[in-house]
Backbone as a ProteinNet text record, in pm:
[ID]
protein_1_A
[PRIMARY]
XXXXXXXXXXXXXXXXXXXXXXXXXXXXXXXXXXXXXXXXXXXXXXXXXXXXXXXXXXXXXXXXXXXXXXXXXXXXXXXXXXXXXXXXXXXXXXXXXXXXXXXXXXXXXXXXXXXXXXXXXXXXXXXXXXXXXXXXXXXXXXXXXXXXXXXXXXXXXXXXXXXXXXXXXXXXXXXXXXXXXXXXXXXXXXXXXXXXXXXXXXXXXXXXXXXXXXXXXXXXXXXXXXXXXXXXXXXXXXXXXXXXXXXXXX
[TERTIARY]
408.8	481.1	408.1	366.4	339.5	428.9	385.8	486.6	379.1	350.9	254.4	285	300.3	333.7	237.9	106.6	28.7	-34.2	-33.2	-52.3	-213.5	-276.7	-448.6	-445.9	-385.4	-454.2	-364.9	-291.7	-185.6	-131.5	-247.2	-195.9	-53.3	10.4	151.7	220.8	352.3	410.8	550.4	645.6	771.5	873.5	1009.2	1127.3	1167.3	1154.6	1273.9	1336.3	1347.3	1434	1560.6	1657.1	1806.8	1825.2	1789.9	1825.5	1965.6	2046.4	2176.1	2161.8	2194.7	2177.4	2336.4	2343.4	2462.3	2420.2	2532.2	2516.6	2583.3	2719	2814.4	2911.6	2984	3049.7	3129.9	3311.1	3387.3	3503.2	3550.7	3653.6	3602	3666.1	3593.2	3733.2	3845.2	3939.5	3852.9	3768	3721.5	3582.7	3566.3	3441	3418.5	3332.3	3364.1	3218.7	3122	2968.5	3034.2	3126.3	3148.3	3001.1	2985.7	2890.1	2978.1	3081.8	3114.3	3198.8	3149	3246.3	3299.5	3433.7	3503.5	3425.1	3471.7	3383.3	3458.2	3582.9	3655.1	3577.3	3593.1	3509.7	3342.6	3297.1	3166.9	3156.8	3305.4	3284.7	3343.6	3411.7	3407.9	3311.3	3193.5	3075.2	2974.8	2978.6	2841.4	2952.8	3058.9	3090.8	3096.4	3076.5	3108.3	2892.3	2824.5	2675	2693.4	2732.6	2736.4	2778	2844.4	2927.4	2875.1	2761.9	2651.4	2522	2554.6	2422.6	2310.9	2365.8	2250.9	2246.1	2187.8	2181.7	2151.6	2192.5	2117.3	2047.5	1946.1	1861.7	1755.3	1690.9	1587.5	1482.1	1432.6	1326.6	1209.4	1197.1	1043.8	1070.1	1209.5	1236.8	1209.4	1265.4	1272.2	1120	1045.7	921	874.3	841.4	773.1	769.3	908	918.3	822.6	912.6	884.2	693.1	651.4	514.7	463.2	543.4	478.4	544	585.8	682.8	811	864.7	988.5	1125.4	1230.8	1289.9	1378.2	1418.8	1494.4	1642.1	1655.7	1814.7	1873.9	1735.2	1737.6	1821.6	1873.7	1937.2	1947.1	1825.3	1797.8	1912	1942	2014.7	1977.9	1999.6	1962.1	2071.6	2048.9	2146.1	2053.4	2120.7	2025.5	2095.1	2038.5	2071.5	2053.3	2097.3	2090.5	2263.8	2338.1	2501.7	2504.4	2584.6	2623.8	2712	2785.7	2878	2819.4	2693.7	2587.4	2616.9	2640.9	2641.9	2812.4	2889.8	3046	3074.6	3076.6	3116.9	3032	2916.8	2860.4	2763.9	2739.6	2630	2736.9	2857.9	2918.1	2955.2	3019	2965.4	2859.3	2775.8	2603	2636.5	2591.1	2624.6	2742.7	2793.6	2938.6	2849.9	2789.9	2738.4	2618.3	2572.7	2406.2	2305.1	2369.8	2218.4	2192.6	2065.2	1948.2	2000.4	1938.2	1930.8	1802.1	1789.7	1690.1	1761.1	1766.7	1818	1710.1	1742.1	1616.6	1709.3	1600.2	1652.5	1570.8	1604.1	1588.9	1522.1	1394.7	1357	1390.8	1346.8	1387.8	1543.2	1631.5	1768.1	1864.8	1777.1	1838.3	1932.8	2078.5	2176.5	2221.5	2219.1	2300.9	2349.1	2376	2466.1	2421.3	2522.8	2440.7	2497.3	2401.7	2378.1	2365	2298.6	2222.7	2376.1	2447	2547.5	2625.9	2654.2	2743.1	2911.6	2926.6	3067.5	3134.1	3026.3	3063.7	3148.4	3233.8	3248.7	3112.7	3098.3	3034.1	3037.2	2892.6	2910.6	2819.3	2819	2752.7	2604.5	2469.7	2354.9	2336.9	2280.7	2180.3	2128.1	2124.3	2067.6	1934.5	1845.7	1740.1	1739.2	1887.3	1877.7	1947.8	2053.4	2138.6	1997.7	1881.5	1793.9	1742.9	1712.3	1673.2	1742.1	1877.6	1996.9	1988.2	1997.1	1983.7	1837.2	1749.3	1624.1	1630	1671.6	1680.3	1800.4	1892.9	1994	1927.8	1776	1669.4	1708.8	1762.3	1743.9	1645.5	1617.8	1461.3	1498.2	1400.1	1384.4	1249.6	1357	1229.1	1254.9	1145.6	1186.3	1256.9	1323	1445.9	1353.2	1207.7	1147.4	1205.7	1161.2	1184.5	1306.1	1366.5	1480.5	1588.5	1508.7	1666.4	1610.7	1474.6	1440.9	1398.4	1446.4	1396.6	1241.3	1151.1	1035.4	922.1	975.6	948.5	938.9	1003.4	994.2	937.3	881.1	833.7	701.6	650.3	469.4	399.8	276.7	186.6	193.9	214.5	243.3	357.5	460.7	581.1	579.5	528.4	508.7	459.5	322.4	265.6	375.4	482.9	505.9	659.5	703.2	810.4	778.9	633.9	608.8	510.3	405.6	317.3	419.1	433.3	472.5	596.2	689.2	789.6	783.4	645	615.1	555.6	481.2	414.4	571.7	658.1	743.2	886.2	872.9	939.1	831.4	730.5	648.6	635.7	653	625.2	788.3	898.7	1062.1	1055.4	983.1	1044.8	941.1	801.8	675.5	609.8	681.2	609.8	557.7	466.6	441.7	580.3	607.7	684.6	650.3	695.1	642.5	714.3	849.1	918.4	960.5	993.4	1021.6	1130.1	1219.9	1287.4	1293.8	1271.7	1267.9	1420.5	1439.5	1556.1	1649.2	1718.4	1806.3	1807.2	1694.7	1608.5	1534.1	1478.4	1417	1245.9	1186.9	1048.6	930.9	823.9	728	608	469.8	358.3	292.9	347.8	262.7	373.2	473.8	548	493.3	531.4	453.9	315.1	227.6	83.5	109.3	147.6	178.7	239.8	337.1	348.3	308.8	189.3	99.9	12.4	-24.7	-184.3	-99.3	27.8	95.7	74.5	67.8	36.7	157.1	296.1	409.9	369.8	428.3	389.2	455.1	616.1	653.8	729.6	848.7	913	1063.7	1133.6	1242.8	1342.7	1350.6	1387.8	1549.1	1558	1718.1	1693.1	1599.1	1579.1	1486.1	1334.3	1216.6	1168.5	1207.6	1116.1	1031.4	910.1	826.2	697.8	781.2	681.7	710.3	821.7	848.2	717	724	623	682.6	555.9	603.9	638.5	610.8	612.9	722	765.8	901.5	996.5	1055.2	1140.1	1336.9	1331	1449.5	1598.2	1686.7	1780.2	1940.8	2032.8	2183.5	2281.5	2307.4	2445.8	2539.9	2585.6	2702.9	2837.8	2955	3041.3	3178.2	3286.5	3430.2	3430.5	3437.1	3486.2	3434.5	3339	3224.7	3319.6	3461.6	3486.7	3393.9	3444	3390.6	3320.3	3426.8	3383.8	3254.6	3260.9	3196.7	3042.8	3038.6	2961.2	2864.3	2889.7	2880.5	2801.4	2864.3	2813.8	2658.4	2644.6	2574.1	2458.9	2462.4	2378.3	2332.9	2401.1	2384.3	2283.6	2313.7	2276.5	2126.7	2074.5	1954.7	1816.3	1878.9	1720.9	1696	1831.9	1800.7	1720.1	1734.2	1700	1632.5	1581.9	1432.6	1335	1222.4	1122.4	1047.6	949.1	884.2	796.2	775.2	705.1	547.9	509.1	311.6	288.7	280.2	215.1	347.3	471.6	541.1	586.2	583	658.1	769.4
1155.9	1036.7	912.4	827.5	696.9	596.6	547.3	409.1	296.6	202.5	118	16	22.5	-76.2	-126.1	-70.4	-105.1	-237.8	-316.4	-455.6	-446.4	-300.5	-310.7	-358.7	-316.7	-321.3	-433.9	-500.1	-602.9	-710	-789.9	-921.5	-990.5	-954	-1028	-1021.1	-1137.7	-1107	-1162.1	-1132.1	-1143.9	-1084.4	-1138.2	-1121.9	-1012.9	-958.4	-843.1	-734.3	-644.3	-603.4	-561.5	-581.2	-545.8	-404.6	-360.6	-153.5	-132.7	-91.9	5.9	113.6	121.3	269.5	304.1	404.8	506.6	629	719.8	779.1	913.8	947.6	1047.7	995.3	1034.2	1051.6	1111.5	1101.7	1204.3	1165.2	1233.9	1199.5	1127.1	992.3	889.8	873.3	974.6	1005.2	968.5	1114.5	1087.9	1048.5	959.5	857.9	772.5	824.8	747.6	643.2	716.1	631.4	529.3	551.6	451.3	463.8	599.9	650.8	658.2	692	802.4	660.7	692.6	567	723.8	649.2	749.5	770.1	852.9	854.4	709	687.3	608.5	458.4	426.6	323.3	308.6	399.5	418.7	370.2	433.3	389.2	218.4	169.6	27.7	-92.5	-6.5	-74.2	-78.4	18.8	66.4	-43.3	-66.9	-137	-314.6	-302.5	-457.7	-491	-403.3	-412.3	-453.1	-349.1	-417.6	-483.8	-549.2	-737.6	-812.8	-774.2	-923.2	-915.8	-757.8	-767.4	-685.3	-633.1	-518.4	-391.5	-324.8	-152.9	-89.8	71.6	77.2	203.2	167.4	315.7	331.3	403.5	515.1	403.1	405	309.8	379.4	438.3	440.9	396.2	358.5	318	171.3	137.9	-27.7	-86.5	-2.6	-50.9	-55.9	14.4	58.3	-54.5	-96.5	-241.5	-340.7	-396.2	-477	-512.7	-372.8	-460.3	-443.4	-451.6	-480.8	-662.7	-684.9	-812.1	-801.2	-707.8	-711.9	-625.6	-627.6	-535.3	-656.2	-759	-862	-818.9	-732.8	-648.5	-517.5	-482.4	-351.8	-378	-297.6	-286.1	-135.6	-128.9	24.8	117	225.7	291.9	408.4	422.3	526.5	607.8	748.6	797	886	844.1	937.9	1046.9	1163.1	1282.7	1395.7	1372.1	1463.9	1557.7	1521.2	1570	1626.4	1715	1837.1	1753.8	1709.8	1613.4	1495.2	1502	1427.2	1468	1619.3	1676.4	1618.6	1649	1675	1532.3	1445.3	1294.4	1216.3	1150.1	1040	1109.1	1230.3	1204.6	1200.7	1245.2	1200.7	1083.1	1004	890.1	780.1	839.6	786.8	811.2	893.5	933.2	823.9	838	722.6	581.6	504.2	424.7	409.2	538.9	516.1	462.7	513.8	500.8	587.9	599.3	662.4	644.4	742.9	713.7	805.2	786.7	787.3	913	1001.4	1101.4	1110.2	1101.3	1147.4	1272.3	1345	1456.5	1537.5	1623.5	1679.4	1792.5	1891.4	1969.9	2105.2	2063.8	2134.7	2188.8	2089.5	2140.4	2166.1	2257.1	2280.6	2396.3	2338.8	2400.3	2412.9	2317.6	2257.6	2204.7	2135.7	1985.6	1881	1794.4	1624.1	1645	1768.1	1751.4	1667.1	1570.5	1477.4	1365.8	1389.4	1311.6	1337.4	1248.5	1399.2	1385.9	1270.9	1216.9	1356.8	1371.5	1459.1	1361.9	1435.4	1510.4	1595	1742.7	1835	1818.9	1770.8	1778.4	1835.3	1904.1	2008	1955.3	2030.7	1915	2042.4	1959.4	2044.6	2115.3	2275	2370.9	2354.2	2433.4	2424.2	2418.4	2502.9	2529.7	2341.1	2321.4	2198.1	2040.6	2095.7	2000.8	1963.5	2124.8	2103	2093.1	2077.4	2072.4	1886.6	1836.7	1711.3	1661.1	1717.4	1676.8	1686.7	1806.3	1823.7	1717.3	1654.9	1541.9	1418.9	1423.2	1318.6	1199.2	1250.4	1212.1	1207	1095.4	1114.9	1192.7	1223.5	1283.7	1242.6	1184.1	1171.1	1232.4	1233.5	1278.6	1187	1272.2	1146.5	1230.1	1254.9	1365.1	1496.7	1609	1712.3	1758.1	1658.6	1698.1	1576.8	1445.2	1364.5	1311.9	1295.6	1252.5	1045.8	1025.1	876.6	877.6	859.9	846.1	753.6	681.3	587.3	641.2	747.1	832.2	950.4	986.6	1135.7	1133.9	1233.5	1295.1	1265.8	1264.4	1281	1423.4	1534.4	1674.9	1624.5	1585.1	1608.5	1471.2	1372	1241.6	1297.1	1414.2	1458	1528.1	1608.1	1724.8	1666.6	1542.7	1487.1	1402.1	1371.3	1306.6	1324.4	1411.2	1507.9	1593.5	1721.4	1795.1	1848.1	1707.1	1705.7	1631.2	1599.2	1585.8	1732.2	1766.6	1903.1	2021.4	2039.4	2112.7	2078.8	1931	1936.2	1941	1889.3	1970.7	2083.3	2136	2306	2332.2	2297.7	2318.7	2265.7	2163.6	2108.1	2099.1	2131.4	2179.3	2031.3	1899	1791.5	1710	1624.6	1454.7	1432.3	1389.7	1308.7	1208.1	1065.2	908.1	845.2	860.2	811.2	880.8	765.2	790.6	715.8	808.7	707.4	724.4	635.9	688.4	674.1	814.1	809.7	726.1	684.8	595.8	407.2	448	299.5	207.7	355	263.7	287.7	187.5	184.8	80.1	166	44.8	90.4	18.2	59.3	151.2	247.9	353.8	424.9	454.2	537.7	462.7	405.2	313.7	347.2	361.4	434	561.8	617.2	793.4	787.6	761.1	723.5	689.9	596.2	599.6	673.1	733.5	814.1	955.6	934.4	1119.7	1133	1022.7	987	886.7	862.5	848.5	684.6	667.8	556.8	434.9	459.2	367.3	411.8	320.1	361.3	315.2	329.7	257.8	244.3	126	148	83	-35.6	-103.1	-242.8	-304.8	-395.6	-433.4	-375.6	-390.2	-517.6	-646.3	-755.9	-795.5	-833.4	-834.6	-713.6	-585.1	-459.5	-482.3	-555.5	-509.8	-539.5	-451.8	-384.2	-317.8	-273.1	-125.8	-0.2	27.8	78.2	97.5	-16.9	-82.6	-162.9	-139.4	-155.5	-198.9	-268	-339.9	-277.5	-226.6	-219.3	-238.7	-254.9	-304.2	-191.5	-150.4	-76.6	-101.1	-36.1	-5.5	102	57.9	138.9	106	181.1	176.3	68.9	-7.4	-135.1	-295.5	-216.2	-344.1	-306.4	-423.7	-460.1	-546.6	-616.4	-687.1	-854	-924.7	-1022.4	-965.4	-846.9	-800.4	-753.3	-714.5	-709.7	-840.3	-945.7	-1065.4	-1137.1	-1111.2	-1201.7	-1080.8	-964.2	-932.5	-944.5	-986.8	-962.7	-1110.2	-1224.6	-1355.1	-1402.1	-1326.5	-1364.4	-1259.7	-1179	-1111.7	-1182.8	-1275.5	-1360.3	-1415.7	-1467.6	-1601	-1521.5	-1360.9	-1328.1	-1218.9	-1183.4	-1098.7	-1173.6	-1060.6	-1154.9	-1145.6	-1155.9	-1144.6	-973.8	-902.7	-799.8	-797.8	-777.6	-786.8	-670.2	-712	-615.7	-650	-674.6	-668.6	-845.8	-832.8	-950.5	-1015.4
-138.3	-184.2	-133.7	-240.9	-202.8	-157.4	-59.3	-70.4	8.6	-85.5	-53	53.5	141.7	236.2	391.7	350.1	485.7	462.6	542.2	615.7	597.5	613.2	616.5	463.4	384.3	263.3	151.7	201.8	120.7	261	239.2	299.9	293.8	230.7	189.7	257	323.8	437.7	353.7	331.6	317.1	404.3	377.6	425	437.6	596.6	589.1	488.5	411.5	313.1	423.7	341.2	394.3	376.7	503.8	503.3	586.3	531.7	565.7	708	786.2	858.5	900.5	759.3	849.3	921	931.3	1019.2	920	1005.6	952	848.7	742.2	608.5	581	701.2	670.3	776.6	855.3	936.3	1062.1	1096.9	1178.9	1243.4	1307.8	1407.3	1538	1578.5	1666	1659.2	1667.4	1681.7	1779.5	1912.7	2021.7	1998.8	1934.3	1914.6	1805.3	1675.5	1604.3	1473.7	1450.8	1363.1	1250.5	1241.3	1135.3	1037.2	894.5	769.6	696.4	668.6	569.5	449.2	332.3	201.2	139.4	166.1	100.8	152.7	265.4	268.7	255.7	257.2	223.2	-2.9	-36	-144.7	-163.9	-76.5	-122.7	-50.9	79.9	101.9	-50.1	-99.9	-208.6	-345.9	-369.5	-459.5	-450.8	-281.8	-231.4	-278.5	-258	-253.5	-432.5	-519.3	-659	-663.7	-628.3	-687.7	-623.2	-552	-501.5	-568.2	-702.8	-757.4	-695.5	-605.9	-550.5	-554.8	-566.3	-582.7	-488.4	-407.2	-306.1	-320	-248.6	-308.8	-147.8	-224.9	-102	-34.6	99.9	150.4	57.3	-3.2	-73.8	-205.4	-284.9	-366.4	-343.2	-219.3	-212.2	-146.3	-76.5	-18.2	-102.2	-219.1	-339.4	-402.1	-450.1	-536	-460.9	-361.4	-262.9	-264.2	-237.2	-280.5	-374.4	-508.2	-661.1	-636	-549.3	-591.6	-637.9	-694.6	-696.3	-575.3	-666.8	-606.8	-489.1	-571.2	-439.4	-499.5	-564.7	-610.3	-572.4	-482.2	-400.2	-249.9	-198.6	-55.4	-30.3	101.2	93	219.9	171.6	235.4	321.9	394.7	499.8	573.8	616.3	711.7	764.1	907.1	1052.3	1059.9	1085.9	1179.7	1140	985.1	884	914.7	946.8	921.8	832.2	870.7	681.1	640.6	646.7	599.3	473.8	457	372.7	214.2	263	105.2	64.9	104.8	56.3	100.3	201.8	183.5	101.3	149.5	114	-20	-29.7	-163.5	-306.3	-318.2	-448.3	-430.6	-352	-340.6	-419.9	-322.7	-379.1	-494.7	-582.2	-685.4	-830.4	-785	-863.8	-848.6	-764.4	-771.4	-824.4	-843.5	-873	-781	-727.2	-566.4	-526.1	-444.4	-401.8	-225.3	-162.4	-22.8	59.8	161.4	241.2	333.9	385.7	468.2	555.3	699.3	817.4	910.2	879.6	952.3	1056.4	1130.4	1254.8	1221.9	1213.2	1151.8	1263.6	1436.7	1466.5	1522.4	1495	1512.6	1370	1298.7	1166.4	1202.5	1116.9	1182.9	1273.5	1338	1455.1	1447.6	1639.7	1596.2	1691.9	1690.9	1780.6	1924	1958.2	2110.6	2172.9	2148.1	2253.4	2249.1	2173.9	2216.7	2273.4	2450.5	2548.9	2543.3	2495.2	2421.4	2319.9	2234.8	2124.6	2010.3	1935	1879.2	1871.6	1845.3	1798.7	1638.7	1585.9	1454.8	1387.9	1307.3	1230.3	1150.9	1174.2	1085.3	989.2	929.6	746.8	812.7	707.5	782.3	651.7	657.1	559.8	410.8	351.5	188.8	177.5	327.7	225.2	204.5	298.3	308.2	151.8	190.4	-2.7	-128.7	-119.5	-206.5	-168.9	-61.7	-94.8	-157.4	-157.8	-208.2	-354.2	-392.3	-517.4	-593.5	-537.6	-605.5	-612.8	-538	-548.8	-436.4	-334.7	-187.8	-131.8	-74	-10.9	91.9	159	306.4	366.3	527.6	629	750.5	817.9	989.3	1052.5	1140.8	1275.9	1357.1	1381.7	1504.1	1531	1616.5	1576.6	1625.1	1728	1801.8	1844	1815.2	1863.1	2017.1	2035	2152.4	2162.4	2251	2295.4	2336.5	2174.6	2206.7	2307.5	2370.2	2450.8	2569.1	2631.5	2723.4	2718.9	2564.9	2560.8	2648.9	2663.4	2750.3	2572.7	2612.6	2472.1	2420.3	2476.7	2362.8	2280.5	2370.9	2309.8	2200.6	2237.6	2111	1989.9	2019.4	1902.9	1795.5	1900.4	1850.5	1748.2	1816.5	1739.7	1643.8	1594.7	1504.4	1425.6	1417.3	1358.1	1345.4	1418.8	1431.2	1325.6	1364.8	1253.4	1108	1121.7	933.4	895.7	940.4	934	885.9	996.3	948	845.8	771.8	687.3	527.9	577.2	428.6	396.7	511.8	460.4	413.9	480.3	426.5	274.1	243.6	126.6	-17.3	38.5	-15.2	-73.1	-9.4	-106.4	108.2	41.7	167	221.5	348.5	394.1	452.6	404.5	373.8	468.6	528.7	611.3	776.2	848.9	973.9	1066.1	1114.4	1213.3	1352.8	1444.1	1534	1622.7	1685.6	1726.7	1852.6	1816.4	1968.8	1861.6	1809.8	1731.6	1851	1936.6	2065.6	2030.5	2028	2012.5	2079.5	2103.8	2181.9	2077.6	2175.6	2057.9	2046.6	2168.5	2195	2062.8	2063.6	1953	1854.1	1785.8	1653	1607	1691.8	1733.1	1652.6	1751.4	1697.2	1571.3	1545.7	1408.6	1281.6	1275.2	1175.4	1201.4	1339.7	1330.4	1292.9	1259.4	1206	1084.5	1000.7	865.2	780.3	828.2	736.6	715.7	622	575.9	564.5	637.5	683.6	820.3	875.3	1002.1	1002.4	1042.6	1026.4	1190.8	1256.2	1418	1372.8	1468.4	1505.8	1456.7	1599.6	1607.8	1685.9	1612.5	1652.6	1738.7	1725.1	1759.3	1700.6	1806.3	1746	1709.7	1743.2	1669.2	1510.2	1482.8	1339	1233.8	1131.6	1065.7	994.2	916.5	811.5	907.1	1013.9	1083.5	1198.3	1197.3	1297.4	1150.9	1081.6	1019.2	1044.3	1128.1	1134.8	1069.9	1083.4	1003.6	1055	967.9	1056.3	1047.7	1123.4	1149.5	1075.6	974	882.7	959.9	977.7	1055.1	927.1	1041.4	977.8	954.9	1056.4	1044.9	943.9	905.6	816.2	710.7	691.4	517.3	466.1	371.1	262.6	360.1	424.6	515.3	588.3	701.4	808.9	707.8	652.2	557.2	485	441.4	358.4	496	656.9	747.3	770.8	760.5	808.8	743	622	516.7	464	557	520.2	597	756.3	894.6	913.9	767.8	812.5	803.7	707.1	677.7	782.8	849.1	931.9	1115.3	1111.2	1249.8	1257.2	1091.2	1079.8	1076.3	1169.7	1117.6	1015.6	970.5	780.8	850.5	722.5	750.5	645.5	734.9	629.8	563.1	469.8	323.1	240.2	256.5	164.3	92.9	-6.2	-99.4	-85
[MASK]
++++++++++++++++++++++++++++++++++++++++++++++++++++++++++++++++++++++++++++++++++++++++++++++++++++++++++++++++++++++++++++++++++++++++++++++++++++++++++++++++++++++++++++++++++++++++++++++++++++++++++++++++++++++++++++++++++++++++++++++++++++++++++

């Protein structure tokens, strides 16, 4: 998968694109991280995005535009962890709206759950067929690394192994390139960023990079329960004014 967005080869520096990052898509009872949007409000975020005229679709959908020059009607969507809950909440969803999304997932905790969160809830991830059941509904897929680690602290095996490593074992799961990356916690310096493009993916997607942001460090805002229609409108008013521009894109 292409997605044209390197800075070596397209001088162009524009604004930020506005990326989404959810999480989980289903019962948000117990939610002590504040991950989890119902399907129901997940469906009146994706309808509040159409009545400002925007569509939301996959980061290789929207990087893609972005550096032809277009694509200022795009608002790209993402969800970390890869939750089974992807298939049965949020992709009919997606779906009813006509959007695309971005899925990053965990290659080596397929069929598991979000250990690393010691709060819990215990929640269930994509095991390998639902990976490819979302691929096939034309979900992108990228790596979240191979396990859910704070790359900023990894050794260099283990940097290789969560970011090579885990492009390597979702091409072979899904038999095509994998173009995207997130890194997990959304904690990043330049040594991760480094590893990252020398893994090959072709873009990155963090929190709130700074000044790493890049194609590589990709900026994005937290979507929860609580973002109605207001909480929403401020977040999306207030992105121009505190991203900074990213090079190669329009």
């Amino acid at each position: 998968m292409s997605v044209p967005v390197d800075s070596a080869t397209d001088s162009a520096t524009g604004p930020a694109p506005w990326v989404a990052m959810y999480h989980s898509v289903g019962d948000c009872s117990d939610d002590p991280y504040r991950i989890t949007v119902t399907p129901e409000r997940l469906d009146r975020q994706l309808a509040w995005l159409a009545g400002r005229g925007l569509r939301g679709v996959s980061l290789a959908e929207l990087l893609a535009a972005r550096a032809r020059g277009e694509g200022r009607d795009l608002a790209g969507l993402t969800f970390d962890d890869g939750y089974a809950d992807f298939l049965t909440g949020a992709l009919p969803v997606l779906r009813r709206h006509g959007c695309t999304a971005t899925l990053f997932v965990l290659p080596g905790r397929l069929g598991g759950d979000n250990a690393w969160d010691p709060l819990g809830p215990r929640r269930p991830l994509l095991c390998a067929d639902g990976i490819r059941e979302a691929a096939a509904e034309g979900v992108e897929i990228g790596s979240h690394g191979l396990t859910h680690l704070d790359l900023t602290k990894a050794d260099d095996a283990t940097l290789r192994a969560e970011t090579a490593g885990s492009r390597a074992a979702l091409a072979d799961l899904l038999g095509t390139e994998v173009a995207g990356f997130c890194y997990p916690y959304g904690t990043v310096d330049r040594r991760a960023v480094a590893a990252v493009r020398d893994a090959g993916y072709a873009y990155a997607c963090a929190i709130d990079p700074g000044p790493l942001t890049g194609p590589h460090a990709l900026p994005r805002i937290h979507i929860g329960q609580n973002d109605t229609a207001v909480r929403l409108f401020l977040k999306h008013r207030l992105h121009r004014l505190r991203r900074r521009p990213v090079a190669g894109l329009r």
